[in-house]
Tab-separated table of C-alpha atoms in Angstrom:
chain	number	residue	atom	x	y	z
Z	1	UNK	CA	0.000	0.000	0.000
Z	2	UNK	CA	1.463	3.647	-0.893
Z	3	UNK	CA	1.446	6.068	1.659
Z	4	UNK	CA	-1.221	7.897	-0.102
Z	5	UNK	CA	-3.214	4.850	-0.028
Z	6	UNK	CA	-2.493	4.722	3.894
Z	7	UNK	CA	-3.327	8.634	4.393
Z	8	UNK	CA	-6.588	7.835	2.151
Z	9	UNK	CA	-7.414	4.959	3.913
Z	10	UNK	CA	-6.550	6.354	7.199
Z	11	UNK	CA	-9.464	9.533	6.936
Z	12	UNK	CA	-11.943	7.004	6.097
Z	13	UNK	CA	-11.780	5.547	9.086
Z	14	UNK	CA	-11.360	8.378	10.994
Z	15	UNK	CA	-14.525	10.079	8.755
Z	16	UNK	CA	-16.840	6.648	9.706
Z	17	UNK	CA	-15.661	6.952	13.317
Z	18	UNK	CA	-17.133	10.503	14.179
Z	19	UNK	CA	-20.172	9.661	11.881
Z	20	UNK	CA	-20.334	6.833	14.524
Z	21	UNK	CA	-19.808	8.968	17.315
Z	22	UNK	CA	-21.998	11.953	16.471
Z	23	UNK	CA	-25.236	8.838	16.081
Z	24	UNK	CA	-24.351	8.063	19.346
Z	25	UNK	CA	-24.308	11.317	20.755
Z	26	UNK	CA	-27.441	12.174	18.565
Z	27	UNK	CA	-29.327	9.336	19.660
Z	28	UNK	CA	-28.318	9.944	23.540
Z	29	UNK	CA	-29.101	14.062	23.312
Z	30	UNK	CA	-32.979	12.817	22.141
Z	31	UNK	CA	-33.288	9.844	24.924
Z	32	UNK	CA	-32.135	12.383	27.395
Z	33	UNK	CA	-34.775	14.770	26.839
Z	34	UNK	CA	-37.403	12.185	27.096
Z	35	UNK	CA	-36.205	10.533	30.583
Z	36	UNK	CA	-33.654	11.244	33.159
Z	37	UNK	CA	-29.821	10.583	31.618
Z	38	UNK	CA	-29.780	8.221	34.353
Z	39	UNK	CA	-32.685	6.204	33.453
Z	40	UNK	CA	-31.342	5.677	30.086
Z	41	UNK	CA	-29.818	2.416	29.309
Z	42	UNK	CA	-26.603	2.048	27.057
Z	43	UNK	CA	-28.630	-1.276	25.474
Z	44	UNK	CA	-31.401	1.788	24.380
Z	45	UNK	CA	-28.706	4.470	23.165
Z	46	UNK	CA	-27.021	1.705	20.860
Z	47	UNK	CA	-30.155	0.600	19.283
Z	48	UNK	CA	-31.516	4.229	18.366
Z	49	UNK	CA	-28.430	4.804	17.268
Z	50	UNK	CA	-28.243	1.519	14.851
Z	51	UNK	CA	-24.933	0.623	16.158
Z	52	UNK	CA	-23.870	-2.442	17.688
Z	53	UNK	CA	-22.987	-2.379	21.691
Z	54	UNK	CA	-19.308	-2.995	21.496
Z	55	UNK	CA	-19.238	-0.277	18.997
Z	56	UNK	CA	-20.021	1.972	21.833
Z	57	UNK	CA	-17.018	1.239	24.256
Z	58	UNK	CA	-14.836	2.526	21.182
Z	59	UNK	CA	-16.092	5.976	21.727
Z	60	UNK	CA	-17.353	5.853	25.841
Z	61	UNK	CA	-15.987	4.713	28.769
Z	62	UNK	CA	-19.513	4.423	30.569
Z	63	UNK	CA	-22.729	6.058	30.775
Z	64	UNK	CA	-21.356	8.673	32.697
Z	65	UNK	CA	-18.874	9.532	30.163
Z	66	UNK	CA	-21.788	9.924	27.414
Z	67	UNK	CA	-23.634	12.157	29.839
Z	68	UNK	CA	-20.748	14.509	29.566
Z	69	UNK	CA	-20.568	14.513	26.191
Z	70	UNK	CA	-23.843	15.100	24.855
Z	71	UNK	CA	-24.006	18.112	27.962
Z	72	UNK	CA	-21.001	19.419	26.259
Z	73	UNK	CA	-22.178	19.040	22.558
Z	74	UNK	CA	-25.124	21.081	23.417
Z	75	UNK	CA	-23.224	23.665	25.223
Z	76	UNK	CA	-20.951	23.907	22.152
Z	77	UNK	CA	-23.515	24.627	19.440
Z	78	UNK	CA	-24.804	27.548	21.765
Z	79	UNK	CA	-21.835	28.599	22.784
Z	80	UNK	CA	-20.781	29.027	19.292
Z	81	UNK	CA	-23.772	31.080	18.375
Z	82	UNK	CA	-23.634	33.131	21.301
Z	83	UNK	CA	-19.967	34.170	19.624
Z	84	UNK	CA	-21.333	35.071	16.221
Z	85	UNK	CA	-24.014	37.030	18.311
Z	86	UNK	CA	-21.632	38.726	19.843
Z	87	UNK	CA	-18.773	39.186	17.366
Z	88	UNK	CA	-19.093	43.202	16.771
Z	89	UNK	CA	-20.550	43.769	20.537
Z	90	UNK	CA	-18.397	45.253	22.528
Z	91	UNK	CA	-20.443	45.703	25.414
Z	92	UNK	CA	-20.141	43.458	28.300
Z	93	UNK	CA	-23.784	43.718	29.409
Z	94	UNK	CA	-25.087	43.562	26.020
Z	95	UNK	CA	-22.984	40.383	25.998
Z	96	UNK	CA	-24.546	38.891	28.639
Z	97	UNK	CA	-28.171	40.051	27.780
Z	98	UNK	CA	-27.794	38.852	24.310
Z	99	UNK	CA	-25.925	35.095	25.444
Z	100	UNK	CA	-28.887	34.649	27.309
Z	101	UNK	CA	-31.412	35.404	24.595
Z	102	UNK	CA	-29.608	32.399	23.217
Z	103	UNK	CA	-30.103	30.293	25.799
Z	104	UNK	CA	-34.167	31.268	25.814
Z	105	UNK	CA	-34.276	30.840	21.896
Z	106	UNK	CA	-32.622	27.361	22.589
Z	107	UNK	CA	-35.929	26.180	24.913
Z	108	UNK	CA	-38.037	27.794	21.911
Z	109	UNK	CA	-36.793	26.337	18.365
Z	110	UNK	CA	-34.744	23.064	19.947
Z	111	UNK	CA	-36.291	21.838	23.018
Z	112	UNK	CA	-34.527	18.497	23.378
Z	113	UNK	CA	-31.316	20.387	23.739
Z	114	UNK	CA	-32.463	22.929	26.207
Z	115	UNK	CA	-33.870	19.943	28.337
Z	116	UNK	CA	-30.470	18.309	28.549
Z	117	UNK	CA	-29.121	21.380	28.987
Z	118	UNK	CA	-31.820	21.400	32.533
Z	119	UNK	CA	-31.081	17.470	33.559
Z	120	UNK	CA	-27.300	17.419	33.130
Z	121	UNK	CA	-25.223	20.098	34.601
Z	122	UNK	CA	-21.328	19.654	35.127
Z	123	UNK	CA	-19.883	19.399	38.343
Z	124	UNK	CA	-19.112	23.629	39.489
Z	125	UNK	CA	-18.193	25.745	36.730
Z	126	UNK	CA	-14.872	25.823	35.910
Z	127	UNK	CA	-13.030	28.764	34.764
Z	128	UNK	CA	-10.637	26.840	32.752
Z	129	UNK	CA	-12.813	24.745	30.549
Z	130	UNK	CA	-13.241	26.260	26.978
Z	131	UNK	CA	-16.859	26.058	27.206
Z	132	UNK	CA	-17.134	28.943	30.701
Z	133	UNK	CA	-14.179	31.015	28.830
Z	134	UNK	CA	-17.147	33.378	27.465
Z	135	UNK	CA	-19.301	34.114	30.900
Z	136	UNK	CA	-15.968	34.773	32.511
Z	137	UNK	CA	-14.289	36.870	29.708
Z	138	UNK	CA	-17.507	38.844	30.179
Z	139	UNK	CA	-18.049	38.915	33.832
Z	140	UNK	CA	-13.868	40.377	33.702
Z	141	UNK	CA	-14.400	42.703	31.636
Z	142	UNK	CA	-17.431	44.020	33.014
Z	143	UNK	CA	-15.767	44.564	36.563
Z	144	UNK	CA	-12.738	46.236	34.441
Z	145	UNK	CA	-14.798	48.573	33.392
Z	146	UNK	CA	-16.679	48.917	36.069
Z	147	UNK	CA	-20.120	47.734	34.395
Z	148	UNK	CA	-20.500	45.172	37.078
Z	149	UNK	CA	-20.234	45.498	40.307
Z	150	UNK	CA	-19.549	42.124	41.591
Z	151	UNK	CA	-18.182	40.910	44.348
Z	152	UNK	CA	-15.854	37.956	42.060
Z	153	UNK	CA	-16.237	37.076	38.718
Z	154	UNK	CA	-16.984	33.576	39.931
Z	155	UNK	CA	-19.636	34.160	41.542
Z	156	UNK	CA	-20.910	36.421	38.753
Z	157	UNK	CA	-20.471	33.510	36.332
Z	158	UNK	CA	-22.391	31.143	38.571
Z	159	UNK	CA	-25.322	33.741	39.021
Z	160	UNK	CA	-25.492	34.339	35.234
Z	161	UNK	CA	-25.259	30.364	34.354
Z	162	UNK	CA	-27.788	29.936	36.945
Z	163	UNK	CA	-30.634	32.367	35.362
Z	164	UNK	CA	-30.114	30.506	32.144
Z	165	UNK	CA	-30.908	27.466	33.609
Z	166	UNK	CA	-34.399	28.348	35.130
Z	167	UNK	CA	-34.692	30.816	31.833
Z	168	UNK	CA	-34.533	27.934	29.681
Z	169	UNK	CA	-36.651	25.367	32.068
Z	170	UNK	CA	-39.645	28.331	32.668
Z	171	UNK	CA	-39.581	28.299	28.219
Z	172	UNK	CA	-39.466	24.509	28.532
Z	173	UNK	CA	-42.623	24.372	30.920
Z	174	UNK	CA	-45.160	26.564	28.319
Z	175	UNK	CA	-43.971	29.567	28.186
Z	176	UNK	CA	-43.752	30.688	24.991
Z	177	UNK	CA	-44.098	33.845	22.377
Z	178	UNK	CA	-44.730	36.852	23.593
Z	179	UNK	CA	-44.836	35.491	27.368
Z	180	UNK	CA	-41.433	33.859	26.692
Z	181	UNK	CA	-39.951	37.235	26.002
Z	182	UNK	CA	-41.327	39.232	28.391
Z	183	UNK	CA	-40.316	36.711	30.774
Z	184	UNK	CA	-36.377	36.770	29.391
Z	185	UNK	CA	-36.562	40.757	29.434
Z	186	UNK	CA	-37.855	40.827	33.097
Z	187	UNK	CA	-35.410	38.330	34.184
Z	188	UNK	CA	-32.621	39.730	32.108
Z	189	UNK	CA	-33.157	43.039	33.728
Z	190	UNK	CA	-32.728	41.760	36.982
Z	191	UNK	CA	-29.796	40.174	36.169
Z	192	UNK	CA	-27.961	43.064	35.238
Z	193	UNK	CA	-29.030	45.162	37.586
Z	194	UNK	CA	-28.046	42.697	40.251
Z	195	UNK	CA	-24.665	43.109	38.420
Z	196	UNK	CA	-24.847	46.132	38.888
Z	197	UNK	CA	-26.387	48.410	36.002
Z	198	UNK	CA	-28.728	51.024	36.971
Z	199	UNK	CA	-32.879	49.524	36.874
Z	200	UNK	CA	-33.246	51.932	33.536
Z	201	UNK	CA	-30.151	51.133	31.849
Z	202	UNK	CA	-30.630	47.529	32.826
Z	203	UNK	CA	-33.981	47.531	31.326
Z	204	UNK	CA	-33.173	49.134	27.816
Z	205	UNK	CA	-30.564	46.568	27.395
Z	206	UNK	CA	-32.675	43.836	27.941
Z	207	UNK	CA	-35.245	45.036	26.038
Z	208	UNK	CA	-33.034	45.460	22.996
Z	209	UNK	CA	-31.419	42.006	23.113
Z	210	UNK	CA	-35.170	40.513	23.180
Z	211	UNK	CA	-35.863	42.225	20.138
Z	212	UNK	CA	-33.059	41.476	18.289
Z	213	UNK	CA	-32.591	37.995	18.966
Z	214	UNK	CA	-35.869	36.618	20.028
Z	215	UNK	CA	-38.563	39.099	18.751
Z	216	UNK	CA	-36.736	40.203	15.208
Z	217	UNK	CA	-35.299	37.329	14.040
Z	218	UNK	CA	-31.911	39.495	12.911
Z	219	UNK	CA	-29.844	36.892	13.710
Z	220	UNK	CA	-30.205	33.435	11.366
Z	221	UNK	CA	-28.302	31.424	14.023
Z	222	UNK	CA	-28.367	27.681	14.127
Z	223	UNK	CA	-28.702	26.234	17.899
């Protein structure tokens, strides 16, 4: 075999073994919004996933390790809208009011990832994984410029991870339309103005996320 052959050969297998992966994952993220992760059996994610069970231990430890995973897929594909969102903002409360418009248009257009996103959370919230990088970045830069007045940026980042979570469940439970975005404005305004924005200020912002990310429909993002 040339070692083109080999290099050919080589991303094949590598190509079939992340198409085998992302089933998994794919069949796992829609099992886990039906039923508790835990209540989910590895014999059910294989077969929804049309793979056969050894197949699985090429790609998972355990259960738990799958958990993880399809938590951290999830968080990835909003994570990486929230970026495009934010690309020209500069603001760090417009940041944070528009990342959280995210997480409420999540619970609206794809449900099954907002309910993982409520079931699994990861143990704290560590500054150094890639996925917190942008709630701290903002939560820094807000006390630098003195837009927030927080007592640490950790506990800033848990407060703000914390009101995305009952955001996102409060969407998941019926709210929805206009009730869902008064709902993200009121509790976005709070937010900020627990970080420390003046009530007005805190309330313009929100309102102006709302309407450009849930309301307007500016931004064609894919969650």
């Amino acid at each position: 075999m040339t070692e083109d052959s080999k290099r050919s050969s080589g991303v094949r297998q590598n190509s079939r073994r992340l198409r085998t992966r992302d089933q998994l994952l794919a069949a796992a993220e829609i099992l886990f919004a039906e039923r508790a992760p835990d209540a989910v059996s590895i014999d059910e994610i294989v077969i929804a996933a049309g793979v056969a069970k050894g197949t699985y231990y090429n790609h998972f430890i355990d259960k738990a390790d799958i958990i993880h995973a399809v938590y951290r897929r999830v968080r990835m594909r909003i994570e990486t809208a929230i970026a495009e969102a934010n690309r020209e903002v500069d603001d760090p409360a417009s940041r944070v009011a528009r990342a959280l418009c995210l997480y409420a248009r999540t619970a609206i257009e794809t449900p099954n990832a907002a309910t993982v996103l409520t079931k699994v959370l990861e143990k704290g919230l560590p500054e150094d994984t890639p996925l917190n990088h942008g709630v701290f970045d903002d939560m820094r830069e807000g006390m630098k410029r003195d837009r927030f007045r927080i007592p640490t940026v950790e506990v800033a980042a848990i407060l703000v991870v914390a009101v995305s979570q009952q955001l996102m469940a409060h969407i998941l439970q019926g709210e929805q339309g206009y009730a869902a975005r008064i709902l993200a404005q009121q509790l976005i305004a709070m937010l900020l103005a627990g970080l420390g924005l003046e009530p007005s200020e805190a309330s313009a912002v929100s309102a102006k996320a709302v309407e450009d990310i849930m309301r307007a429909g500016l931004l064609n993002l894919t969650i």
